[in-house]
PDB file of C-alpha atoms in Angstrom:
ATOM      1  CA  MET G   1       6.502  -8.958  10.043  1.00 61.00           C
ATOM      2  CA  GLU G   2       7.109  -9.017  13.552  1.00 66.00           C
ATOM      3  CA  THR G   3       9.034  -7.031  16.388  1.00 72.00           C
ATOM      4  CA  ASN G   4      12.657  -8.615  14.783  1.00 78.00           C
ATOM      5  CA  ASP G   5      11.840  -6.706  11.736  1.00 80.00           C
ATOM      6  CA  LEU G   6      11.541  -3.391  13.938  1.00 86.00           C
ATOM      7  CA  ARG G   7      14.796  -4.169  15.763  1.00 86.00           C
ATOM      8  CA  LYS G   8      16.556  -5.162  12.320  1.00 86.00           C
ATOM      9  CA  ALA G   9      15.220  -1.558  10.575  1.00 86.00           C
ATOM     10  CA  GLY G  10      17.336   0.120  13.952  1.00 86.00           C
ATOM     11  CA  LEU G  11      13.583   0.726  15.518  1.00 89.00           C
ATOM     12  CA  LYS G  12      13.223   0.437  18.999  1.00 91.00           C
ATOM     13  CA  VAL G  13       9.939  -2.143  20.045  1.00 91.00           C
ATOM     14  CA  THR G  14       7.119   0.455  21.160  1.00 92.00           C
ATOM     15  CA  LEU G  15       3.800  -0.642  21.977  1.00 92.00           C
ATOM     16  CA  PRO G  16       2.319   1.783  19.345  1.00 94.00           C
ATOM     17  CA  ARG G  17       4.708   0.344  16.842  1.00 94.00           C
ATOM     18  CA  ILE G  18       3.624  -3.306  17.406  1.00 93.00           C
ATOM     19  CA  LYS G  19      -0.032  -2.405  17.256  1.00 94.00           C
ATOM     20  CA  ILE G  20       0.668  -0.658  13.889  1.00 95.00           C
ATOM     21  CA  LEU G  21       2.777  -3.554  12.386  1.00 93.00           C
ATOM     22  CA  GLU G  22      -0.031  -5.772  13.507  1.00 93.00           C
ATOM     23  CA  ILE G  23      -2.740  -3.818  11.818  1.00 94.00           C
ATOM     24  CA  LEU G  24      -0.773  -3.388   8.475  1.00 93.00           C
ATOM     25  CA  GLY G  25      -0.123  -7.512   8.880  1.00 90.00           C
ATOM     26  CA  THR G  26      -3.534  -8.610   9.291  1.00 90.00           C
ATOM     27  CA  ALA G  27      -6.096  -5.768   8.115  1.00 81.00           C
ATOM     28  CA  THR G  28      -8.040  -6.006   5.014  1.00 81.00           C
ATOM     29  CA  PRO G  29      -7.477  -4.068   2.835  1.00 79.00           C
ATOM     30  CA  ARG G  30      -3.816  -4.384   2.468  1.00 83.00           C
ATOM     31  CA  HIS G  31      -3.776  -0.571   1.598  1.00 89.00           C
ATOM     32  CA  MET G  32      -4.400   1.576   4.829  1.00 91.00           C
ATOM     33  CA  SER G  33      -4.373   5.448   5.272  1.00 92.00           C
ATOM     34  CA  ALA G  34      -3.175   6.157   8.623  1.00 95.00           C
ATOM     35  CA  GLU G  35      -6.818   7.229   9.490  1.00 95.00           C
ATOM     36  CA  ASP G  36      -7.657   3.883   8.690  1.00 93.00           C
ATOM     37  CA  ILE G  37      -4.897   2.325  11.049  1.00 95.00           C
ATOM     38  CA  TYR G  38      -6.086   5.019  13.763  1.00 97.00           C
ATOM     39  CA  LYS G  39      -9.927   3.815  13.289  1.00 95.00           C
ATOM     40  CA  HIS G  40      -8.805   0.012  14.029  1.00 94.00           C
ATOM     41  CA  LEU G  41      -6.721   1.439  17.108  1.00 96.00           C
ATOM     42  CA  LEU G  42      -9.871   3.210  18.702  1.00 95.00           C
ATOM     43  CA  GLU G  43     -12.024  -0.052  17.781  1.00 95.00           C
ATOM     44  CA  SER G  44      -9.466  -2.123  19.893  1.00 93.00           C
ATOM     45  CA  HIS G  45      -9.376   0.685  22.533  1.00 95.00           C
ATOM     46  CA  GLU G  46      -5.651   1.361  22.226  1.00 94.00           C
ATOM     47  CA  ASP G  47      -4.546   4.571  23.281  1.00 93.00           C
ATOM     48  CA  ILE G  48      -2.611   5.717  20.653  1.00 95.00           C
ATOM     49  CA  GLY G  49      -3.007   8.985  18.910  1.00 95.00           C
ATOM     50  CA  LEU G  50      -3.551   9.936  15.362  1.00 96.00           C
ATOM     51  CA  ALA G  51      -0.381  11.857  15.267  1.00 96.00           C
ATOM     52  CA  THR G  52       1.824   8.936  16.518  1.00 96.00           C
ATOM     53  CA  VAL G  53       0.048   6.939  13.897  1.00 97.00           C
ATOM     54  CA  TYR G  54       1.405   9.104  11.389  1.00 96.00           C
ATOM     55  CA  ARG G  55       4.917   9.354  12.868  1.00 96.00           C
ATOM     56  CA  VAL G  56       5.282   5.615  13.296  1.00 96.00           C
ATOM     57  CA  LEU G  57       4.244   5.107   9.599  1.00 96.00           C
ATOM     58  CA  THR G  58       6.827   7.707   8.352  1.00 95.00           C
ATOM     59  CA  GLN G  59       9.694   5.893  10.432  1.00 95.00           C
ATOM     60  CA  PHE G  60       8.544   2.922   8.874  1.00 94.00           C
ATOM     61  CA  GLU G  61       8.607   4.232   5.388  1.00 93.00           C
ATOM     62  CA  ALA G  62      11.959   5.510   6.013  1.00 93.00           C
ATOM     63  CA  ALA G  63      13.448   2.110   7.407  1.00 92.00           C
ATOM     64  CA  GLY G  64      12.073   0.195   4.285  1.00 89.00           C
ATOM     65  CA  LEU G  65       9.199  -1.802   6.439  1.00 92.00           C
ATOM     66  CA  VAL G  66       6.121  -0.233   4.207  1.00 92.00           C
ATOM     67  CA  THR G  67       5.695   1.600   1.253  1.00 91.00           C
ATOM     68  CA  ARG G  68       3.400   4.872   0.562  1.00 91.00           C
ATOM     69  CA  HIS G  69       1.213   5.044  -2.228  1.00 89.00           C
ATOM     70  CA  HIS G  70      -0.490   8.037  -3.725  1.00 87.00           C
ATOM     71  CA  PHE G  71      -3.609   6.570  -5.956  1.00 85.00           C
ATOM     72  CA  GLU G  72      -5.732   9.037  -7.668  1.00 75.00           C
ATOM     73  CA  GLY G  73      -8.273  10.547  -5.974  1.00 69.00           C
ATOM     74  CA  THR G  74      -7.165   9.237  -2.473  1.00 70.00           C
ATOM     75  CA  THR G  75      -5.423  10.106   0.343  1.00 80.00           C
ATOM     76  CA  ALA G  76      -1.617   8.224   0.896  1.00 89.00           C
ATOM     77  CA  VAL G  77      -2.071   4.699   1.802  1.00 90.00           C
ATOM     78  CA  PHE G  78       0.360   2.115   3.152  1.00 92.00           C
ATOM     79  CA  GLU G  79       1.029  -1.328   2.781  1.00 90.00           C
ATOM     80  CA  LEU G  80       3.664  -3.498   4.403  1.00 90.00           C
ATOM     81  CA  ASN G  81       6.801  -3.988   2.305  1.00 88.00           C
ATOM     82  CA  GLU G  82       7.011  -8.097   2.013  1.00 81.00           C
ATOM     83  CA  GLY G  83      10.201  -7.818  -0.516  1.00 80.00           C
ATOM     84  CA  GLN G  84       7.913  -8.872  -3.730  1.00 83.00           C
ATOM     85  CA  HIS G  85       7.415  -6.608  -6.474  1.00 86.00           C
ATOM     86  CA  HIS G  86       3.918  -6.243  -7.492  1.00 90.00           C
ATOM     87  CA  ASP G  87       1.552  -3.388  -9.556  1.00 91.00           C
ATOM     88  CA  HIS G  88      -1.705  -2.156  -8.757  1.00 92.00           C
ATOM     89  CA  ILE G  89      -4.991  -1.327 -10.755  1.00 93.00           C
ATOM     90  CA  VAL G  90      -7.253   0.848  -8.797  1.00 90.00           C
ATOM     91  CA  CYS G  91     -11.040   1.401  -9.393  1.00 90.00           C
ATOM     92  CA  LEU G  92     -12.250   4.866 -10.102  1.00 87.00           C
ATOM     93  CA  GLY G  93     -15.495   4.255  -9.173  1.00 86.00           C
ATOM     94  CA  CYS G  94     -15.358   2.493  -5.539  1.00 85.00           C
ATOM     95  CA  GLY G  95     -11.535   2.747  -4.898  1.00 84.00           C
ATOM     96  CA  ARG G  96     -10.938  -0.650  -4.845  1.00 85.00           C
ATOM     97  CA  VAL G  97      -7.141  -1.705  -5.121  1.00 88.00           C
ATOM     98  CA  GLU G  98      -6.092  -4.991  -6.585  1.00 89.00           C
ATOM     99  CA  GLU G  99      -2.469  -6.165  -6.910  1.00 88.00           C
ATOM    100  CA  PHE G 100      -0.858  -8.173  -9.512  1.00 92.00           C
ATOM    101  CA  MET G 101       2.219  -9.329 -10.793  1.00 92.00           C
ATOM    102  CA  ASP G 102       3.109 -10.102 -14.578  1.00 93.00           C
ATOM    103  CA  ALA G 103       6.168 -11.708 -15.830  1.00 93.00           C
ATOM    104  CA  GLY G 104       5.207 -10.493 -19.532  1.00 95.00           C
ATOM    105  CA  ILE G 105       5.026  -6.735 -18.726  1.00 93.00           C
ATOM    106  CA  GLU G 106       7.909  -6.800 -16.262  1.00 93.00           C
ATOM    107  CA  GLU G 107      10.035  -8.348 -18.912  1.00 94.00           C
ATOM    108  CA  ARG G 108       8.792  -5.714 -21.487  1.00 95.00           C
ATOM    109  CA  GLN G 109       9.739  -2.927 -19.032  1.00 94.00           C
ATOM    110  CA  ARG G 110      13.312  -4.080 -19.221  1.00 93.00           C
ATOM    111  CA  GLN G 111      13.685  -4.368 -22.655  1.00 95.00           C
ATOM    112  CA  VAL G 112      12.237  -0.936 -22.969  1.00 96.00           C
ATOM    113  CA  ALA G 113      14.814   0.295 -20.392  1.00 96.00           C
ATOM    114  CA  ALA G 114      17.639  -1.379 -22.128  1.00 96.00           C
ATOM    115  CA  ARG G 115      16.495   0.235 -25.562  1.00 96.00           C
ATOM    116  CA  LEU G 116      16.310   3.504 -24.228  1.00 96.00           C
ATOM    117  CA  LYS G 117      19.784   2.734 -22.434  1.00 96.00           C
ATOM    118  CA  TYR G 118      18.689   3.361 -18.813  1.00 96.00           C
ATOM    119  CA  GLU G 119      19.993   0.822 -15.809  1.00 93.00           C
ATOM    120  CA  LEU G 120      16.348   0.464 -14.339  1.00 89.00           C
ATOM    121  CA  LYS G 121      16.694   0.165 -10.551  1.00 89.00           C
ATOM    122  CA  ASP G 122      12.690   0.569  -9.368  1.00 85.00           C
ATOM    123  CA  HIS G 123       9.374   1.153 -11.067  1.00 88.00           C
ATOM    124  CA  SER G 124       5.834   1.723 -10.243  1.00 86.00           C
ATOM    125  CA  MET G 125       2.634   1.033 -12.353  1.00 91.00           C
ATOM    126  CA  ILE G 126      -0.715   2.045 -11.600  1.00 92.00           C
ATOM    127  CA  LEU G 127      -3.736   1.534 -13.761  1.00 94.00           C
ATOM    128  CA  TYR G 128      -7.145   3.076 -13.495  1.00 92.00           C
ATOM    129  CA  GLY G 129     -10.404   1.673 -14.373  1.00 91.00           C
ATOM    130  CA  TYR G 130     -13.829   0.843 -13.175  1.00 91.00           C
ATOM    131  CA  CYS G 131     -14.159  -2.549 -11.569  1.00 91.00           C
ATOM    132  CA  SER G 132     -17.263  -4.959 -12.599  1.00 89.00           C
ATOM    133  CA  ARG G 133     -18.313  -5.382  -8.783  1.00 87.00           C
ATOM    134  CA  PRO G 134     -22.123  -5.003  -8.352  1.00 87.00           C
ATOM    135  CA  ASP G 135     -21.551  -2.695  -5.516  1.00 83.00           C
ATOM    136  CA  CYS G 136     -19.442  -0.539  -7.332  1.00 85.00           C
ATOM    137  CA  PRO G 137     -21.135   3.112  -7.395  1.00 78.00           C
ATOM    138  CA  ALA G 138     -19.669   3.432 -10.895  1.00 75.00           C
ATOM    139  CA  ARG G 139     -21.194   0.172 -12.441  1.00 69.00           C
ATOM    140  CA  ASN G 140     -24.894   2.101 -12.391  1.00 64.00           C
ATOM    141  CA  GLN G 141     -23.684   5.242 -14.052  1.00 65.00           C
ATOM    142  CA  LYS G 142     -24.589   5.535 -17.712  1.00 49.00           C
ATOM    143  CA  GLY G 143     -22.624   3.374 -20.109  1.00 53.00           C
ATOM    144  CA  ARG G 144     -20.864   1.319 -17.351  1.00 54.00           C
ATOM    145  CA  ASN G 145     -23.213  -1.392 -16.798  1.00 49.00           C
TER     146      ASN G 145
END
């Protein structure tokens, strides 16, 4: 995303908006809380307050530039809306979020909506489990090796 995206969304191009857009576009992980973004701003010596970060994220969400997620056990996180649908799987141990797209799942959801006589407009699917990363805190818990 770039400054033209701000203009297209009807938002004035300001330094806080540009910086937050840059962070969301380049940071890892892709799903960041307002506090994560604020920490990035502090690390790069930007004089942008936490209240401004929240306000800009709310404006970005209203303009369709970002998507807000409330994954179980986490605060709200944001990701850039890049126009491509995807679903999420979240580790209950370490909080890692992975994105995936599966054409078979998408087709099955359309079939279910049609069978139940719904015109599907949008959906969100979040799977929860435990990842197998060696550094996951849940990996060493009993029964999760």
